[in-house]
mmCIF file of C-alpha atoms and ligand atoms in Angstrom:
data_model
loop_
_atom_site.group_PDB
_atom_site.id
_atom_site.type_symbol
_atom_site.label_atom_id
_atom_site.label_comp_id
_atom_site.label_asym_id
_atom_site.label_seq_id
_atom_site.Cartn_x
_atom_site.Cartn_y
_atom_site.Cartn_z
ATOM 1 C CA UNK A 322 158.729 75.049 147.394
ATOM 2 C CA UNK A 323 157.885 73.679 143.509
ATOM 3 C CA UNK A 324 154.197 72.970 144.443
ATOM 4 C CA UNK A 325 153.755 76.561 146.395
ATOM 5 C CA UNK A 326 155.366 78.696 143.370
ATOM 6 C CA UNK A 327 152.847 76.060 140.785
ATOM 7 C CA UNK A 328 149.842 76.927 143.192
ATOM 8 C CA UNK A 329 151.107 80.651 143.145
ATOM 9 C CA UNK A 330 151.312 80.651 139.225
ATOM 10 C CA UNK A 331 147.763 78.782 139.146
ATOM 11 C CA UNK A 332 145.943 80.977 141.564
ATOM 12 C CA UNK A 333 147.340 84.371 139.547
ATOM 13 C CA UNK A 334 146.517 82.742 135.782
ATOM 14 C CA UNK A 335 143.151 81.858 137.453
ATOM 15 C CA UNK A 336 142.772 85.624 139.093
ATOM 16 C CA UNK A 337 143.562 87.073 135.463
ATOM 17 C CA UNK A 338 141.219 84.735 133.708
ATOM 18 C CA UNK A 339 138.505 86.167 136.393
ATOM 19 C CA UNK A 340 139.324 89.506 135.743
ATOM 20 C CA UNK A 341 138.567 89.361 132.026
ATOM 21 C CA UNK A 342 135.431 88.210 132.697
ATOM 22 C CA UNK A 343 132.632 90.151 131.906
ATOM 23 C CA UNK A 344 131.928 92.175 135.192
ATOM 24 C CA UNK A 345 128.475 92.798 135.197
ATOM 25 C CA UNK A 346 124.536 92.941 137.226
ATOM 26 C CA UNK A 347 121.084 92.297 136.120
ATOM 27 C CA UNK A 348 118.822 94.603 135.994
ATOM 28 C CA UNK A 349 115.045 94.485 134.712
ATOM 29 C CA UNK A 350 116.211 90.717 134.507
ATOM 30 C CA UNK A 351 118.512 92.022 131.466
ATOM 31 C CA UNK A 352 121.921 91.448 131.543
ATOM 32 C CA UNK A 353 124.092 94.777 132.354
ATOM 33 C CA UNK A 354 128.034 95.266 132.032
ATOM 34 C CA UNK A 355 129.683 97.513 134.377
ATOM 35 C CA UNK A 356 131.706 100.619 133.340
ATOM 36 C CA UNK A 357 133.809 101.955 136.180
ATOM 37 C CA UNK A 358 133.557 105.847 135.743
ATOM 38 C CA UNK A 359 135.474 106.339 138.953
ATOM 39 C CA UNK A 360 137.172 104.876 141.734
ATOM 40 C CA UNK A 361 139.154 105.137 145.258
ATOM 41 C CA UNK A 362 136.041 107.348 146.977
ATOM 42 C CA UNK A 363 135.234 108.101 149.741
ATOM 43 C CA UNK A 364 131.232 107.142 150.059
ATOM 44 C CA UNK A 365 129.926 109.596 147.005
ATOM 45 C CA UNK A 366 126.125 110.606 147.737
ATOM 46 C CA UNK A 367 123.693 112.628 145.617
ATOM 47 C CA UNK A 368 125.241 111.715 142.477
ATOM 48 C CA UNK A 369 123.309 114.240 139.855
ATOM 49 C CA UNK A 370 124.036 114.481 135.656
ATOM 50 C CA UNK A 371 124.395 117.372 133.549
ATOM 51 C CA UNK A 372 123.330 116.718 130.367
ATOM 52 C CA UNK A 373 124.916 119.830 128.494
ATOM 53 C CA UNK A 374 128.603 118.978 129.672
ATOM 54 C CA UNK A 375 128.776 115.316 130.666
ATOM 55 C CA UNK A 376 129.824 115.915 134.350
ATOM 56 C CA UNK A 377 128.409 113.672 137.106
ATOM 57 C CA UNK A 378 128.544 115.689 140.175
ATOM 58 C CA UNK A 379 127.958 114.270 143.783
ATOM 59 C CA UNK A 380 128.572 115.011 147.503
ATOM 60 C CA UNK A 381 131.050 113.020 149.905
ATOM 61 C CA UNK A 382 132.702 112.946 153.455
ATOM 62 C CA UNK A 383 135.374 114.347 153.847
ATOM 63 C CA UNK A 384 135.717 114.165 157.921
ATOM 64 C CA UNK A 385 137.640 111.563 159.517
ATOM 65 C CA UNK A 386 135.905 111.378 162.791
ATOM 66 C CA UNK A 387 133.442 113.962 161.952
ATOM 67 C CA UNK A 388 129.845 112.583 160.423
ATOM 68 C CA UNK A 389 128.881 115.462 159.094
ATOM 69 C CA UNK A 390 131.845 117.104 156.759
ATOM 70 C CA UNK A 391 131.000 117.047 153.073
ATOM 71 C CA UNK A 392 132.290 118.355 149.854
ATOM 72 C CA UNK A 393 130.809 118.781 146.743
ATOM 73 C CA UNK A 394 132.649 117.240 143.669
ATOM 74 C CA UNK A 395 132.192 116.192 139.856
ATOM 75 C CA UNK A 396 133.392 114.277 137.203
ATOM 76 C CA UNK A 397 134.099 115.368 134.063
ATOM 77 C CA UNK A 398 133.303 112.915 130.826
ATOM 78 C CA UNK A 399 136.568 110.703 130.006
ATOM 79 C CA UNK A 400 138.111 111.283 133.070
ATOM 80 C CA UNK A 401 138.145 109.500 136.145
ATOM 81 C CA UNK A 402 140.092 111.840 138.337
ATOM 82 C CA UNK A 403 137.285 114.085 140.293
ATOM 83 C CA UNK A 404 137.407 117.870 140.724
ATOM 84 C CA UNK A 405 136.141 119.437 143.827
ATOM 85 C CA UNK A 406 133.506 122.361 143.411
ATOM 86 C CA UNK A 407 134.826 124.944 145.901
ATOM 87 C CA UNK A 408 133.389 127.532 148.309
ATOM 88 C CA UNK A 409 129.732 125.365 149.158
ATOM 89 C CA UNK A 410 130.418 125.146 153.311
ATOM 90 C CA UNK A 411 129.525 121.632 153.593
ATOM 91 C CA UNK A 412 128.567 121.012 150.623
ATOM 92 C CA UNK A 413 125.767 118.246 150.449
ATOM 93 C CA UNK A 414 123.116 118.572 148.603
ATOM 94 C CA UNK A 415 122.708 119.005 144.322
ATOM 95 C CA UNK A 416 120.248 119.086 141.981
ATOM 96 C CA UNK A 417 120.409 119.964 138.389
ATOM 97 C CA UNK A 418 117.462 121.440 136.431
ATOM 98 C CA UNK A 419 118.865 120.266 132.895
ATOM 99 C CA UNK A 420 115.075 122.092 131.369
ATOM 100 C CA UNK A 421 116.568 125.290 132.420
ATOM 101 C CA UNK A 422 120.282 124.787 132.189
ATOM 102 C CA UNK A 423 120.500 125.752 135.908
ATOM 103 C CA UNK A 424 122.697 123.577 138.947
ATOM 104 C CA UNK A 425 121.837 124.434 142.597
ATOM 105 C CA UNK A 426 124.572 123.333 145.365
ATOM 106 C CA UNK A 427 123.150 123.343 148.804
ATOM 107 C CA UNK A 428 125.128 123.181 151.945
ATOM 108 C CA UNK A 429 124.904 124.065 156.020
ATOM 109 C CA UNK A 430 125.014 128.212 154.374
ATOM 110 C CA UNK A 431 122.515 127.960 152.174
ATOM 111 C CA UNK A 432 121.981 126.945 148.187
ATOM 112 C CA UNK A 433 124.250 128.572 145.346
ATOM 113 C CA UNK A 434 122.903 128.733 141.939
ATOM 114 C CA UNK A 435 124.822 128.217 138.486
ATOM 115 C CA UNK A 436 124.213 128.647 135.145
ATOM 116 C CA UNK A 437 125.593 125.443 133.135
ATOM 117 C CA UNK A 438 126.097 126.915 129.569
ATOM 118 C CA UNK A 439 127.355 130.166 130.478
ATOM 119 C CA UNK A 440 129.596 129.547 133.435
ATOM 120 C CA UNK A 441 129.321 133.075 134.645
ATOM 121 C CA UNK A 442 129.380 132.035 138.139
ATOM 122 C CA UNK A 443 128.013 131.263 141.345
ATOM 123 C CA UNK A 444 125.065 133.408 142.939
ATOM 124 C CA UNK A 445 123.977 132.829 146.445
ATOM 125 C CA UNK A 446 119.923 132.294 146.542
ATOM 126 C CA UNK A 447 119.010 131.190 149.747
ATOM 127 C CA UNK A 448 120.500 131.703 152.849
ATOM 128 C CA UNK A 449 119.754 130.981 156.376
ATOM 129 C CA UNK A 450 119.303 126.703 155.453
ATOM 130 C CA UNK A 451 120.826 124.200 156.129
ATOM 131 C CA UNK A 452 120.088 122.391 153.332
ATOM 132 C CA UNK A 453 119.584 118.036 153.088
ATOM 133 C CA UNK A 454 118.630 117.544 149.984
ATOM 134 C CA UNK A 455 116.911 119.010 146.977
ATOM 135 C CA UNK A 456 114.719 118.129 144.306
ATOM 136 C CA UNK A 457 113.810 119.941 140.893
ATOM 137 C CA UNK A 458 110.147 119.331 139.238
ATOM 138 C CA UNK A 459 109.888 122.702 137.548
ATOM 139 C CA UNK A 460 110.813 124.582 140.520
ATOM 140 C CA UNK A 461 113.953 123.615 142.926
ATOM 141 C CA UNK A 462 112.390 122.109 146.221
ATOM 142 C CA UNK A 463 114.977 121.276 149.491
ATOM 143 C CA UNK A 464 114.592 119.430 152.936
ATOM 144 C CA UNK A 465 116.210 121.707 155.669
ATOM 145 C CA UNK A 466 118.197 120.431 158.187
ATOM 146 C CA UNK A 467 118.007 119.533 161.744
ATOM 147 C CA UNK A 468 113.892 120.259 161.177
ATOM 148 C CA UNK A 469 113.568 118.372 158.188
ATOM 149 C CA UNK A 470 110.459 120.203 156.310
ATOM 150 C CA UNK A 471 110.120 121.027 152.910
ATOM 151 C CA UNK A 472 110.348 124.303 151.056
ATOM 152 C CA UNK A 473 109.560 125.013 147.285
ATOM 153 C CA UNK A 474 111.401 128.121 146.062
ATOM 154 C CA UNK A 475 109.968 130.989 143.990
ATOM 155 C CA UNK A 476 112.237 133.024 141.914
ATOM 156 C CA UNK A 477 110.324 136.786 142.802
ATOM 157 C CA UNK A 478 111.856 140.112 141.131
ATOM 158 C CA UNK A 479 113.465 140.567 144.780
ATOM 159 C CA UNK A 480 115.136 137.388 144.689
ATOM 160 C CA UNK A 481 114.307 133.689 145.383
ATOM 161 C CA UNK A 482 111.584 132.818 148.476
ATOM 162 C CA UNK A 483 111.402 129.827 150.511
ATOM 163 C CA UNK A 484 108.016 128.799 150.582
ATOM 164 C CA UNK A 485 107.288 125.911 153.028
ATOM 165 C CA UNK A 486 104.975 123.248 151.803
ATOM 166 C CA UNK A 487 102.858 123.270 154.820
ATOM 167 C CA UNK A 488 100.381 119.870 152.764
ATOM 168 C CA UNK A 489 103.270 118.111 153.615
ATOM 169 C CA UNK A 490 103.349 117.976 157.089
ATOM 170 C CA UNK A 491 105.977 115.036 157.816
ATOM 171 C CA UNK A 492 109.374 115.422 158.973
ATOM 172 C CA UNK A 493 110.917 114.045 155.634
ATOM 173 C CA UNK A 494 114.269 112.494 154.568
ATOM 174 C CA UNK A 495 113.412 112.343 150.851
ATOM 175 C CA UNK A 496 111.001 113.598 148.540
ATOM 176 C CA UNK A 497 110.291 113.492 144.880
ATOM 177 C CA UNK A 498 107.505 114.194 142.010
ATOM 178 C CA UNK A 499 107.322 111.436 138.884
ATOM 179 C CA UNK A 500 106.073 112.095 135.759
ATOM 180 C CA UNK A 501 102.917 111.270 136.696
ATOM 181 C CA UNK A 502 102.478 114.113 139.203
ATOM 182 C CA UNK A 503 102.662 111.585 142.231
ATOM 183 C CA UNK A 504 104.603 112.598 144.730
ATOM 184 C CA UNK A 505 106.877 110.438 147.400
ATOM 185 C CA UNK A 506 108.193 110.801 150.546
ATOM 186 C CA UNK A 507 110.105 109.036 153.050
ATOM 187 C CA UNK A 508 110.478 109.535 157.076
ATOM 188 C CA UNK A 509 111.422 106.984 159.699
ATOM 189 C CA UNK A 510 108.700 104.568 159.083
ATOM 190 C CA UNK A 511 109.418 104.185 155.525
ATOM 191 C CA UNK A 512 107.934 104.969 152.080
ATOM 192 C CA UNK A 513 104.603 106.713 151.395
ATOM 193 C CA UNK A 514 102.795 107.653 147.942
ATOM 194 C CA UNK A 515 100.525 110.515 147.328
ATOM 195 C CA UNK A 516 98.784 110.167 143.774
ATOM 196 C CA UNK A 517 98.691 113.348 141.924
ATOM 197 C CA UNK A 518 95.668 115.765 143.518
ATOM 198 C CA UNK A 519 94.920 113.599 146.488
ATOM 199 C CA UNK A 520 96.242 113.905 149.832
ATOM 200 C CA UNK A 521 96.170 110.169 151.234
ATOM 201 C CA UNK A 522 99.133 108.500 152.005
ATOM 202 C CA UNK A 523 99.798 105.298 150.497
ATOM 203 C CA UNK A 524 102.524 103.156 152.927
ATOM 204 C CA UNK A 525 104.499 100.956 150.562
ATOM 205 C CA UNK A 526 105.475 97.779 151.508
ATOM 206 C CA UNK A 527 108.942 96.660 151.384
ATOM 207 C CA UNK A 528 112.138 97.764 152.927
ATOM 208 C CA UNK A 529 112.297 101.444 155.068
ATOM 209 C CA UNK A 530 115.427 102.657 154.677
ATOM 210 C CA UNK A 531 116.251 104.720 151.488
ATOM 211 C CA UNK A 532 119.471 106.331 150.398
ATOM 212 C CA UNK A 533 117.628 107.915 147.199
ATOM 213 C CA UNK A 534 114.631 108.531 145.014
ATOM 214 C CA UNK A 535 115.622 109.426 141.610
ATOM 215 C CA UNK A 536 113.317 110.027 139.033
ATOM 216 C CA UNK A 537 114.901 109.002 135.154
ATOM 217 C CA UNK A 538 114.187 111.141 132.050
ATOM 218 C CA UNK A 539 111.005 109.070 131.317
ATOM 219 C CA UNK A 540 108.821 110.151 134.487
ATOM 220 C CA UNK A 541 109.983 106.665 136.160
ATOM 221 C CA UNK A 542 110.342 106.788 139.791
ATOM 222 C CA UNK A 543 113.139 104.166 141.336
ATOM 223 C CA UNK A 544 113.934 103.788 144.999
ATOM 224 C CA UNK A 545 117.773 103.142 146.133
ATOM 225 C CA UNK A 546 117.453 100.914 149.733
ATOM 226 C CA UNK A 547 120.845 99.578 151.155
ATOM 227 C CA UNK A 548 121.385 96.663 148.576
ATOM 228 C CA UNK A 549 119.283 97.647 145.668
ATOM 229 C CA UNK A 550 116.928 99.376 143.608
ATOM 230 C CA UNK A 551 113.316 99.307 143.595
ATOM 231 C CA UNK A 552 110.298 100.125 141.656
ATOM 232 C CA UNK A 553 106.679 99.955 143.249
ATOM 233 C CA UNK A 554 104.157 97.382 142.122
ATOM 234 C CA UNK A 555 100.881 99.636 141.948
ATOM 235 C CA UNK A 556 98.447 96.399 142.164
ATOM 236 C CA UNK A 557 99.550 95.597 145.886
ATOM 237 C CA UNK A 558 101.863 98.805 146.492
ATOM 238 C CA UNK A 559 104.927 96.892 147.641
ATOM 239 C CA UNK A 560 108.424 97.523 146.117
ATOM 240 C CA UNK A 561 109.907 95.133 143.851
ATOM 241 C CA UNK A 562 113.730 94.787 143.049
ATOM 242 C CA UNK A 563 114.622 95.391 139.838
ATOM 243 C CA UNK A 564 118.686 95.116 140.533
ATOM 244 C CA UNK A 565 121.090 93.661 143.305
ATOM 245 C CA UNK A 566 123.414 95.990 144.375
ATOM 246 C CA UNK A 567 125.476 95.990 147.624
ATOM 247 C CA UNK A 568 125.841 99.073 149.349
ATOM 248 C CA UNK A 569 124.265 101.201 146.959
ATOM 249 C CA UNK A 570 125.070 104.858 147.922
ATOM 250 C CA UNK A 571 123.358 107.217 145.196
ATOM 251 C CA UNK A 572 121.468 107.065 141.137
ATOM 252 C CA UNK A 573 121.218 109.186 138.289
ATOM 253 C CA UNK A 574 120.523 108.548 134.673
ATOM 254 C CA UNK A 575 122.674 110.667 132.045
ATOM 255 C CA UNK A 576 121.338 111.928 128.165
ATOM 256 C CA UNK A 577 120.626 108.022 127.570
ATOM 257 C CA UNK A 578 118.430 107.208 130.427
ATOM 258 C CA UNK A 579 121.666 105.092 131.104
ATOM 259 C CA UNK A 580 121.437 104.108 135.495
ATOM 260 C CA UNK A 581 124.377 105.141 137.019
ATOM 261 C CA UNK A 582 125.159 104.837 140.174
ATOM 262 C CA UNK A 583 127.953 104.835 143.370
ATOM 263 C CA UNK A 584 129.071 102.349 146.247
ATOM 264 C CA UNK A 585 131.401 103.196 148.662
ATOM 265 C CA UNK A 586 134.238 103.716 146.603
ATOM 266 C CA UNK A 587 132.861 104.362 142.860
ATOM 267 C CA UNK A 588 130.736 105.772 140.493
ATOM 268 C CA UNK A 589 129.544 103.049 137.524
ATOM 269 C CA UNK A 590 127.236 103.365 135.063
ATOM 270 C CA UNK A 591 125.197 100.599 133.576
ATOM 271 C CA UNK A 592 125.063 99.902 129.719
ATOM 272 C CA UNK A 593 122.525 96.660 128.186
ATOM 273 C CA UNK A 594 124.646 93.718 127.034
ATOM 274 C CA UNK A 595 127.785 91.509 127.286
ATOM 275 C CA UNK A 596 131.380 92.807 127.378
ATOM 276 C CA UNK A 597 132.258 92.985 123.786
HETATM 277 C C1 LIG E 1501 124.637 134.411 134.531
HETATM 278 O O1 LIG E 1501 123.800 134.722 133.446
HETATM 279 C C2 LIG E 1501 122.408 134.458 133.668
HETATM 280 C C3 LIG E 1501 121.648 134.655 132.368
HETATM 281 O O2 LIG E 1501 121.942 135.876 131.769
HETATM 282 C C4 LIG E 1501 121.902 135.351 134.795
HETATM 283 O O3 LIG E 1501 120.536 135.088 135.037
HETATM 284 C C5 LIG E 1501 122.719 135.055 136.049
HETATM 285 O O4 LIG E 1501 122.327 135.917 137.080
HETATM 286 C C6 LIG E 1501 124.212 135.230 135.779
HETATM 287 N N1 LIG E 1501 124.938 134.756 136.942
HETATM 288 C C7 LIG E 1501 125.779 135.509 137.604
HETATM 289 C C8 LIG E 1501 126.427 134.885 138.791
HETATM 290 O O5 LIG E 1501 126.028 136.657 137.289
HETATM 291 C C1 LIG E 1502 97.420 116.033 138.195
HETATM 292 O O1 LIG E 1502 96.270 116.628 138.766
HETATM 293 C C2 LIG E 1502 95.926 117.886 138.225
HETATM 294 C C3 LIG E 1502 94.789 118.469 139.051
HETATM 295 O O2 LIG E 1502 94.003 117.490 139.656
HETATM 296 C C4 LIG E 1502 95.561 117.718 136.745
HETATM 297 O O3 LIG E 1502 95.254 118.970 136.174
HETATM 298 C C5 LIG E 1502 96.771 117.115 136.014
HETATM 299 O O4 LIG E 1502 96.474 116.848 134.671
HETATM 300 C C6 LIG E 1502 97.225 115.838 136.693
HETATM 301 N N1 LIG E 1502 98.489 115.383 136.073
HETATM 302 C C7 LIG E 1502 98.662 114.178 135.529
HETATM 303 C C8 LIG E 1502 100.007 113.923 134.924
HETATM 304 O O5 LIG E 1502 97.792 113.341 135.521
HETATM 305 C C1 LIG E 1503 105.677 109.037 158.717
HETATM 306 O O1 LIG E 1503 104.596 109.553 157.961
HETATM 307 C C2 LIG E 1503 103.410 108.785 158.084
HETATM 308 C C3 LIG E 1503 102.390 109.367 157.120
HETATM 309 O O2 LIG E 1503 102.026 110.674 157.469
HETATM 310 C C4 LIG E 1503 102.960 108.793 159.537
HETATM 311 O O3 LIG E 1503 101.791 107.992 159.678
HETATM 312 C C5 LIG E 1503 104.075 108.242 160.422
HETATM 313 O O4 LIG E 1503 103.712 108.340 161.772
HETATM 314 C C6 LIG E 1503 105.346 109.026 160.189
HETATM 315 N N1 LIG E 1503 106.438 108.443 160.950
HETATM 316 C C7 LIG E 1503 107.118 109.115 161.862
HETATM 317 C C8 LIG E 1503 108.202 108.360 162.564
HETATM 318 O O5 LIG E 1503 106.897 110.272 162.141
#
């Protein structure tokens, strides 16, 4: 009985000891400490940062059974508890144009449209979607869903148009513009580039399965697979890992160009250095 409650007191001293330790990841080969924005979720996706007030906002399931049930949700700064955006039928897809202070929701209805300073409320602009995702380079692009195509959309005196982008003619999962004008996009087979005023697809080498493409507030493009995030090596146009991470759901980058990012269960965000 004396040795089990001295391995009992050992093992918890030893547990403690652990859990001071500076919790942490490389990435760029830099050491990283972990700050745990928030916790107990339930697989957050899409995570997207408004710059004017803080929030992180991102998508989750909320079905038991069901695959496809989603709610949109955010996160305000200082507080871990989450808030969940009503009214977006489910609720998957955001984007935030932080240029023009404006935050689209898209869901199986349609996409809603905010304003983030004045909080005047929500506007319906496109119906008849079911939207997948989204993307903003100057205009707000989405993916519809079951067809997977994209669509730019043009803000007319009528209202906004869907336009589809007919020089992409993939059935895409992801797409996104860098800074650089070069666009990406991903379908079953994997990853392809197309540099800025060409039409050529460049295959990149590497993994094929993406959960994200997130461009930060430099113009950088970085690629979320299942354990990890990438960059692409342009001399041999393969993707290089820049940081382990297992079971990497979603990326943004808030004011700071800061990575943040979610696993099954939280959101964390990334800051250079040692635990002070
Ligand atoms: C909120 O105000 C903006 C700017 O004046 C306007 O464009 C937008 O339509 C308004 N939103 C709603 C829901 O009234
Ligand atoms: C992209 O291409 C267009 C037209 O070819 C050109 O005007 C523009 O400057 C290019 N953008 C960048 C960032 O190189
Ligand atoms: C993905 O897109 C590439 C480039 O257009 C194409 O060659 C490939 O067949 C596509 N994959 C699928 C599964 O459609």
């Amino acid at each position: 009985m004396k040795i089990i409650i001295v391995c009992f007191i050992v093992y918890v001293t030893l547990s403690v000891v652990n859990s001071e330790k500076c919790d942490g990841l490389y990435l760029n080969n830099k050491f990283h400490r972990k700050e745990i924005l928030s916790k107990n979720l339930d697989r957050p996706y899409q995570l997207s940062y408004d710059k004017h007030r803080h929030r992180i906002y991102f998508s989750y399931n909320i079905g038991k059974e069901e695959e496809d049930c989603f709610n949109i949700a955010y996160i305000e700064k200082g507080k871990t508890e989450h808030k969940v955006k009503e009214n977006i039928e489910n609720g998957f897809a955001i984007a935030i144009d932080n240029t023009n202070d404006r935050i689209y929701f898209g869901g199986s209805l349609g996409i809603y449209e905010e304003s983030i300073k004045k909080e005047n409320g929500t506007r319906k602009i496109i119906d008849g979607f079911n939207i997948w995702d989204m993307f903003i380079k100057e205009k707000l692009h989405f993916i519809n869903y079951p067809q997977q195509r994209l669509y730019k959309c043009e803000h007319e005196e009528s209202g906004v148009k869907a336009i589809r982008q007919k020089h992409i003619h993939e059935k895409i999962y992801q797409y996104a513009i860098d800074g650089n004008e070069n666009s990406y996009i991903t379908n079953r087979t994997g990853l392809y580039m197309i540099k800025n005023g060409t039409s050529d697809r460049i295959f990149i080498k590497g993994i094929n399965n993406f959960r994200c493409i997130e461009v930060d507030n430099q113009g950088e493009v970085y690629f979320c697979g299942q354990h990890g995030i990438y960059v692409i090596n342009t001399e041999d146009y393969t993707l290089e890992k820049i940081a382990e991470i297992r079971n990497i759901f979603g990326l943004t980058f808030d004011h700071d160009n800061n990575f943040i990012f979610s696993n099954p269960h939280e959101i964390v965000k990334l800051l250079a250095g040692d635990c002070k």
